[in-house]
Amino acid sequence: MSKTHFDYFDAFIKQAQIACKEADVLVEVAENFTTAAALEPTLHKAHEIENEGDEVNHGIMRNVATDFVTPIDREDLIELAQCMDNVTDSIEDIIQRFYMYDVHFMHTDAIAMAHLIQKSALALCRAMEDFRNFKKSKMFHSLIMEVNDYEEQADVVYMQAIRRLYTTSNDDAVRVEVWSRILDCMERCCDSLEHAGDIMNTIMVKNV
């Protein structure tokens, strides 16, 4: 019996869709925050989504290890799969930090960052849906650039947010420390989304 063909591009789309689901949960948390303790059910939901992502990533790795021929270089498949898995992990990590640090309110800059993460994840998902056709696509490059634009916007929000913390909340060392760590985490998440787009762009350049 011949082995069923594994569709790597479908798997990457699933990874991107899972990242979007996790980003939607993040925005829901940021927009509707009441108390850290009330986040416990949401933590379970976020972890279930992250587990979905792990399953897809493991499927990619199993097939990369056994397929005789792959549509693009194995190293590129592995790098992109791991990066997409890291995106979902990093979004879950943000949600967990709201709970672990027992935040007492939702910072307006964190809400802004959450929305940029969501927009970036959606743009990346749209790019991923077009990824298998990157040689002919007229939209792929502009979608990757959209991800980069959101990352640049997030950099500006992050820089100003950290400055505000150290200039207006410097009498509360714990608040500065907690929100600095959370905003650092959110900024790294935006970087991971941009990195995924950069990997896709590099694959495109290598294969045209």
PDB file of C-alpha atoms in Angstrom:
ATOM      1  CA  MET A   1       0.000   0.000   0.000  1.00  0.00           C
ATOM      2  CA  SER A   2       1.421   3.374  -0.991  1.00  0.00           C
ATOM      3  CA  LYS A   3       1.807   6.107   1.577  1.00  0.00           C
ATOM      4  CA  THR A   4      -0.806   8.883   1.525  1.00  0.00           C
ATOM      5  CA  HIS A   5       0.693  12.107   0.210  1.00  0.00           C
ATOM      6  CA  PHE A   6       1.219  14.640   2.991  1.00  0.00           C
ATOM      7  CA  ASP A   7       0.328  18.206   2.033  1.00  0.00           C
ATOM      8  CA  TYR A   8       2.840  20.499   3.763  1.00  0.00           C
ATOM      9  CA  PHE A   9       1.132  23.635   2.512  1.00  0.00           C
ATOM     10  CA  ASP A  10      -2.189  22.549   4.045  1.00  0.00           C
ATOM     11  CA  ALA A  11      -0.352  21.881   7.302  1.00  0.00           C
ATOM     12  CA  PHE A  12       1.198  25.360   7.272  1.00  0.00           C
ATOM     13  CA  ILE A  13      -2.255  26.869   6.674  1.00  0.00           C
ATOM     14  CA  LYS A  14      -3.538  24.939   9.704  1.00  0.00           C
ATOM     15  CA  GLN A  15      -0.652  26.295  11.784  1.00  0.00           C
ATOM     16  CA  ALA A  16      -1.478  29.845  10.701  1.00  0.00           C
ATOM     17  CA  GLN A  17      -5.186  29.349  11.448  1.00  0.00           C
ATOM     18  CA  ILE A  18      -4.324  28.025  14.902  1.00  0.00           C
ATOM     19  CA  ALA A  19      -2.134  31.080  15.545  1.00  0.00           C
ATOM     20  CA  CYS A  20      -5.103  33.265  14.557  1.00  0.00           C
ATOM     21  CA  LYS A  21      -7.364  31.400  16.983  1.00  0.00           C
ATOM     22  CA  GLU A  22      -4.852  31.973  19.771  1.00  0.00           C
ATOM     23  CA  ALA A  23      -4.556  35.653  18.833  1.00  0.00           C
ATOM     24  CA  ASP A  24      -8.352  35.968  18.979  1.00  0.00           C
ATOM     25  CA  VAL A  25      -8.277  34.602  22.532  1.00  0.00           C
ATOM     26  CA  LEU A  26      -5.568  37.111  23.433  1.00  0.00           C
ATOM     27  CA  VAL A  27      -7.679  40.022  22.170  1.00  0.00           C
ATOM     28  CA  GLU A  28     -10.718  38.665  23.998  1.00  0.00           C
ATOM     29  CA  VAL A  29      -8.685  38.561  27.216  1.00  0.00           C
ATOM     30  CA  ALA A  30      -7.310  42.065  26.706  1.00  0.00           C
ATOM     31  CA  GLU A  31     -10.677  43.589  25.823  1.00  0.00           C
ATOM     32  CA  ASN A  32     -12.748  41.877  28.530  1.00  0.00           C
ATOM     33  CA  PHE A  33     -10.288  41.614  31.416  1.00  0.00           C
ATOM     34  CA  THR A  34     -11.740  41.624  34.937  1.00  0.00           C
ATOM     35  CA  THR A  35      -9.354  39.778  37.252  1.00  0.00           C
ATOM     36  CA  ALA A  36      -6.375  37.487  36.782  1.00  0.00           C
ATOM     37  CA  ALA A  37      -8.147  34.707  38.703  1.00  0.00           C
ATOM     38  CA  ALA A  38     -11.056  34.839  36.246  1.00  0.00           C
ATOM     39  CA  LEU A  39      -8.665  33.859  33.451  1.00  0.00           C
ATOM     40  CA  GLU A  40      -8.346  30.227  34.583  1.00  0.00           C
ATOM     41  CA  PRO A  41     -10.934  28.836  32.095  1.00  0.00           C
ATOM     42  CA  THR A  42      -9.306  30.871  29.322  1.00  0.00           C
ATOM     43  CA  LEU A  43      -5.902  29.393  30.166  1.00  0.00           C
ATOM     44  CA  HIS A  44      -7.315  25.926  29.461  1.00  0.00           C
ATOM     45  CA  LYS A  45      -8.821  27.127  26.174  1.00  0.00           C
ATOM     46  CA  ALA A  46      -5.516  28.725  25.121  1.00  0.00           C
ATOM     47  CA  HIS A  47      -3.605  25.554  26.022  1.00  0.00           C
ATOM     48  CA  GLU A  48      -5.979  23.381  23.991  1.00  0.00           C
ATOM     49  CA  ILE A  49      -5.327  25.599  20.974  1.00  0.00           C
ATOM     50  CA  GLU A  50      -1.578  25.378  21.592  1.00  0.00           C
ATOM     51  CA  ASN A  51      -1.881  21.566  21.724  1.00  0.00           C
ATOM     52  CA  GLU A  52      -3.621  21.649  18.328  1.00  0.00           C
ATOM     53  CA  GLY A  53      -0.601  23.492  17.008  1.00  0.00           C
ATOM     54  CA  ASP A  54       1.769  20.933  18.520  1.00  0.00           C
ATOM     55  CA  GLU A  55      -0.089  18.102  16.760  1.00  0.00           C
ATOM     56  CA  VAL A  56       0.212  19.795  13.370  1.00  0.00           C
ATOM     57  CA  ASN A  57       3.896  20.536  13.979  1.00  0.00           C
ATOM     58  CA  HIS A  58       4.575  16.927  14.976  1.00  0.00           C
ATOM     59  CA  GLY A  59       2.829  15.761  11.800  1.00  0.00           C
ATOM     60  CA  ILE A  60       5.089  17.944   9.688  1.00  0.00           C
ATOM     61  CA  MET A  61       8.189  16.649  11.464  1.00  0.00           C
ATOM     62  CA  ARG A  62       7.159  12.994  11.072  1.00  0.00           C
ATOM     63  CA  ASN A  63       6.664  13.414   7.344  1.00  0.00           C
ATOM     64  CA  VAL A  64       9.826  15.457   6.794  1.00  0.00           C
ATOM     65  CA  ALA A  65      11.735  12.564   8.360  1.00  0.00           C
ATOM     66  CA  THR A  66      10.224   9.897   6.088  1.00  0.00           C
ATOM     67  CA  ASP A  67       9.272  11.547   2.772  1.00  0.00           C
ATOM     68  CA  PHE A  68      11.654  10.714  -0.048  1.00  0.00           C
ATOM     69  CA  VAL A  69      10.789  13.924  -1.903  1.00  0.00           C
ATOM     70  CA  THR A  70       9.555  17.190  -0.371  1.00  0.00           C
ATOM     71  CA  PRO A  71       8.115  20.226  -2.214  1.00  0.00           C
ATOM     72  CA  ILE A  72      10.796  22.538  -0.815  1.00  0.00           C
ATOM     73  CA  ASP A  73      14.037  21.910   1.092  1.00  0.00           C
ATOM     74  CA  ARG A  74      13.634  19.920   4.308  1.00  0.00           C
ATOM     75  CA  GLU A  75      15.538  22.552   6.268  1.00  0.00           C
ATOM     76  CA  ASP A  76      13.076  25.217   5.105  1.00  0.00           C
ATOM     77  CA  LEU A  77      10.075  23.054   5.980  1.00  0.00           C
ATOM     78  CA  ILE A  78      11.467  22.446   9.466  1.00  0.00           C
ATOM     79  CA  GLU A  79      12.374  26.096  10.058  1.00  0.00           C
ATOM     80  CA  LEU A  80       8.961  27.398   8.988  1.00  0.00           C
ATOM     81  CA  ALA A  81       7.051  24.748  10.957  1.00  0.00           C
ATOM     82  CA  GLN A  82       9.032  25.459  14.128  1.00  0.00           C
ATOM     83  CA  CYS A  83       8.613  29.204  13.694  1.00  0.00           C
ATOM     84  CA  MET A  84       4.836  28.894  13.254  1.00  0.00           C
ATOM     85  CA  ASP A  85       4.682  26.689  16.343  1.00  0.00           C
ATOM     86  CA  ASN A  86       6.661  29.325  18.253  1.00  0.00           C
ATOM     87  CA  VAL A  87       4.143  32.004  17.224  1.00  0.00           C
ATOM     88  CA  THR A  88       1.260  30.124  18.863  1.00  0.00           C
ATOM     89  CA  ASP A  89       3.422  29.320  21.907  1.00  0.00           C
ATOM     90  CA  SER A  90       4.363  32.968  22.332  1.00  0.00           C
ATOM     91  CA  ILE A  91       0.724  34.116  22.213  1.00  0.00           C
ATOM     92  CA  GLU A  92      -0.224  31.563  24.859  1.00  0.00           C
ATOM     93  CA  ASP A  93       2.732  32.758  26.934  1.00  0.00           C
ATOM     94  CA  ILE A  94       1.314  36.309  26.995  1.00  0.00           C
ATOM     95  CA  ILE A  95      -2.069  35.071  28.242  1.00  0.00           C
ATOM     96  CA  GLN A  96      -0.359  33.012  30.936  1.00  0.00           C
ATOM     97  CA  ARG A  97       1.635  36.012  32.130  1.00  0.00           C
ATOM     98  CA  PHE A  98      -1.518  38.046  32.809  1.00  0.00           C
ATOM     99  CA  TYR A  99      -2.499  35.240  35.150  1.00  0.00           C
ATOM    100  CA  MET A 100       0.901  34.406  36.653  1.00  0.00           C
ATOM    101  CA  TYR A 101       1.729  38.025  37.453  1.00  0.00           C
ATOM    102  CA  ASP A 102      -1.783  38.525  38.894  1.00  0.00           C
ATOM    103  CA  VAL A 103      -2.317  41.780  37.001  1.00  0.00           C
ATOM    104  CA  HIS A 104      -5.019  43.995  38.520  1.00  0.00           C
ATOM    105  CA  PHE A 105      -5.976  45.855  35.332  1.00  0.00           C
ATOM    106  CA  MET A 106      -5.420  45.639  31.595  1.00  0.00           C
ATOM    107  CA  HIS A 107      -2.903  48.159  30.336  1.00  0.00           C
ATOM    108  CA  THR A 108      -4.169  50.163  27.334  1.00  0.00           C
ATOM    109  CA  ASP A 109      -0.853  49.631  25.555  1.00  0.00           C
ATOM    110  CA  ALA A 110      -1.221  45.862  26.014  1.00  0.00           C
ATOM    111  CA  ILE A 111      -4.647  46.080  24.363  1.00  0.00           C
ATOM    112  CA  ALA A 112      -3.097  47.934  21.425  1.00  0.00           C
ATOM    113  CA  MET A 113      -0.320  45.341  21.145  1.00  0.00           C
ATOM    114  CA  ALA A 114      -2.849  42.488  21.297  1.00  0.00           C
ATOM    115  CA  HIS A 115      -4.731  43.959  18.341  1.00  0.00           C
ATOM    116  CA  LEU A 116      -1.509  44.313  16.347  1.00  0.00           C
ATOM    117  CA  ILE A 117      -0.659  40.670  17.079  1.00  0.00           C
ATOM    118  CA  GLN A 118      -4.128  39.657  15.889  1.00  0.00           C
ATOM    119  CA  LYS A 119      -3.843  41.720  12.683  1.00  0.00           C
ATOM    120  CA  SER A 120      -0.360  40.376  11.997  1.00  0.00           C
ATOM    121  CA  ALA A 121      -1.496  36.771  12.536  1.00  0.00           C
ATOM    122  CA  LEU A 122      -4.404  37.308  10.141  1.00  0.00           C
ATOM    123  CA  ALA A 123      -2.156  38.810   7.465  1.00  0.00           C
ATOM    124  CA  LEU A 124       0.274  35.911   7.895  1.00  0.00           C
ATOM    125  CA  CYS A 125      -2.604  33.434   7.565  1.00  0.00           C
ATOM    126  CA  ARG A 126      -3.752  35.070   4.331  1.00  0.00           C
ATOM    127  CA  ALA A 127      -0.171  34.916   3.032  1.00  0.00           C
ATOM    128  CA  MET A 128       0.051  31.249   4.041  1.00  0.00           C
ATOM    129  CA  GLU A 129      -3.137  30.460   2.114  1.00  0.00           C
ATOM    130  CA  ASP A 130      -1.377  31.819  -0.977  1.00  0.00           C
ATOM    131  CA  PHE A 131       1.997  30.250  -0.171  1.00  0.00           C
ATOM    132  CA  ARG A 132       1.714  27.192  -2.409  1.00  0.00           C
ATOM    133  CA  ASN A 133       1.154  29.546  -5.362  1.00  0.00           C
ATOM    134  CA  PHE A 134       3.910  32.027  -4.482  1.00  0.00           C
ATOM    135  CA  LYS A 135       5.483  31.708  -7.955  1.00  0.00           C
ATOM    136  CA  LYS A 136       2.309  33.042  -9.592  1.00  0.00           C
ATOM    137  CA  SER A 137       0.674  34.991  -6.772  1.00  0.00           C
ATOM    138  CA  LYS A 138       0.214  38.731  -7.091  1.00  0.00           C
ATOM    139  CA  MET A 139      -0.747  39.145  -3.430  1.00  0.00           C
ATOM    140  CA  PHE A 140       1.843  37.094  -1.550  1.00  0.00           C
ATOM    141  CA  HIS A 141       4.560  39.749  -1.328  1.00  0.00           C
ATOM    142  CA  SER A 142       2.158  42.514  -0.246  1.00  0.00           C
ATOM    143  CA  LEU A 143       0.731  40.278   2.507  1.00  0.00           C
ATOM    144  CA  ILE A 144       4.223  39.598   3.845  1.00  0.00           C
ATOM    145  CA  MET A 145       4.890  43.334   3.782  1.00  0.00           C
ATOM    146  CA  GLU A 146       1.673  43.837   5.763  1.00  0.00           C
ATOM    147  CA  VAL A 147       3.046  41.557   8.509  1.00  0.00           C
ATOM    148  CA  ASN A 148       6.240  43.635   8.525  1.00  0.00           C
ATOM    149  CA  ASP A 149       4.211  46.854   8.782  1.00  0.00           C
ATOM    150  CA  TYR A 150       2.349  45.581  11.837  1.00  0.00           C
ATOM    151  CA  GLU A 151       5.650  44.627  13.454  1.00  0.00           C
ATOM    152  CA  GLU A 152       6.949  48.160  12.889  1.00  0.00           C
ATOM    153  CA  GLN A 153       3.769  49.618  14.399  1.00  0.00           C
ATOM    154  CA  ALA A 154       4.194  47.317  17.383  1.00  0.00           C
ATOM    155  CA  ASP A 155       7.787  48.518  17.832  1.00  0.00           C
ATOM    156  CA  VAL A 156       6.522  52.107  18.104  1.00  0.00           C
ATOM    157  CA  VAL A 157       3.767  51.176  20.583  1.00  0.00           C
ATOM    158  CA  TYR A 158       6.258  49.124  22.604  1.00  0.00           C
ATOM    159  CA  MET A 159       8.883  51.871  22.799  1.00  0.00           C
ATOM    160  CA  GLN A 160       6.372  54.515  23.857  1.00  0.00           C
ATOM    161  CA  ALA A 161       4.693  52.127  26.314  1.00  0.00           C
ATOM    162  CA  ILE A 162       7.948  51.300  28.068  1.00  0.00           C
ATOM    163  CA  ARG A 163       8.858  54.986  28.228  1.00  0.00           C
ATOM    164  CA  ARG A 164       5.472  55.786  29.786  1.00  0.00           C
ATOM    165  CA  LEU A 165       5.989  53.074  32.386  1.00  0.00           C
ATOM    166  CA  TYR A 166       9.340  54.490  33.438  1.00  0.00           C
ATOM    167  CA  THR A 167       8.185  58.109  33.427  1.00  0.00           C
ATOM    168  CA  THR A 168       4.648  57.919  34.856  1.00  0.00           C
ATOM    169  CA  SER A 169       4.710  54.737  36.968  1.00  0.00           C
ATOM    170  CA  ASN A 170       8.269  54.896  38.277  1.00  0.00           C
ATOM    171  CA  ASP A 171       6.977  55.206  41.837  1.00  0.00           C
ATOM    172  CA  ASP A 172       5.626  51.645  41.576  1.00  0.00           C
ATOM    173  CA  ALA A 173       8.550  49.305  40.880  1.00  0.00           C
ATOM    174  CA  VAL A 174       6.390  46.173  40.780  1.00  0.00           C
ATOM    175  CA  ARG A 175       4.020  47.656  38.194  1.00  0.00           C
ATOM    176  CA  VAL A 176       6.945  48.750  36.031  1.00  0.00           C
ATOM    177  CA  GLU A 177       8.564  45.312  36.268  1.00  0.00           C
ATOM    178  CA  VAL A 178       5.374  43.350  35.549  1.00  0.00           C
ATOM    179  CA  TRP A 179       4.215  45.387  32.575  1.00  0.00           C
ATOM    180  CA  SER A 180       7.743  45.659  31.170  1.00  0.00           C
ATOM    181  CA  ARG A 181       7.934  41.860  31.116  1.00  0.00           C
ATOM    182  CA  ILE A 182       4.494  41.463  29.548  1.00  0.00           C
ATOM    183  CA  LEU A 183       5.145  44.102  26.889  1.00  0.00           C
ATOM    184  CA  ASP A 184       8.560  42.528  26.184  1.00  0.00           C
ATOM    185  CA  CYS A 185       6.755  39.237  25.600  1.00  0.00           C
ATOM    186  CA  MET A 186       4.239  40.883  23.274  1.00  0.00           C
ATOM    187  CA  GLU A 187       6.985  42.600  21.284  1.00  0.00           C
ATOM    188  CA  ARG A 188       8.833  39.287  20.874  1.00  0.00           C
ATOM    189  CA  CYS A 189       5.595  37.728  19.639  1.00  0.00           C
ATOM    190  CA  CYS A 190       5.349  40.395  16.925  1.00  0.00           C
ATOM    191  CA  ASP A 191       8.970  39.640  16.016  1.00  0.00           C
ATOM    192  CA  SER A 192       8.170  35.919  15.691  1.00  0.00           C
ATOM    193  CA  LEU A 193       5.296  36.696  13.322  1.00  0.00           C
ATOM    194  CA  GLU A 194       7.596  38.856  11.213  1.00  0.00           C
ATOM    195  CA  HIS A 195      10.243  36.114  11.291  1.00  0.00           C
ATOM    196  CA  ALA A 196       7.728  33.596   9.911  1.00  0.00           C
ATOM    197  CA  GLY A 197       6.984  35.994   7.071  1.00  0.00           C
ATOM    198  CA  ASP A 198      10.694  36.459   6.421  1.00  0.00           C
ATOM    199  CA  ILE A 199      11.189  32.675   6.208  1.00  0.00           C
ATOM    200  CA  MET A 200       8.346  32.429   3.692  1.00  0.00           C
ATOM    201  CA  ASN A 201       9.869  35.267   1.673  1.00  0.00           C
ATOM    202  CA  THR A 202      13.292  33.583   1.690  1.00  0.00           C
ATOM    203  CA  ILE A 203      11.745  30.307   0.501  1.00  0.00           C
ATOM    204  CA  MET A 204      10.045  32.207  -2.323  1.00  0.00           C
ATOM    205  CA  VAL A 205      13.342  33.807  -3.407  1.00  0.00           C
ATOM    206  CA  LYS A 206      15.137  30.431  -3.296  1.00  0.00           C
ATOM    207  CA  ASN A 207      12.505  28.697  -5.409  1.00  0.00           C
ATOM    208  CA  VAL A 208      11.567  31.147  -8.157  1.00  0.00           C
TER     209      VAL A 208
END
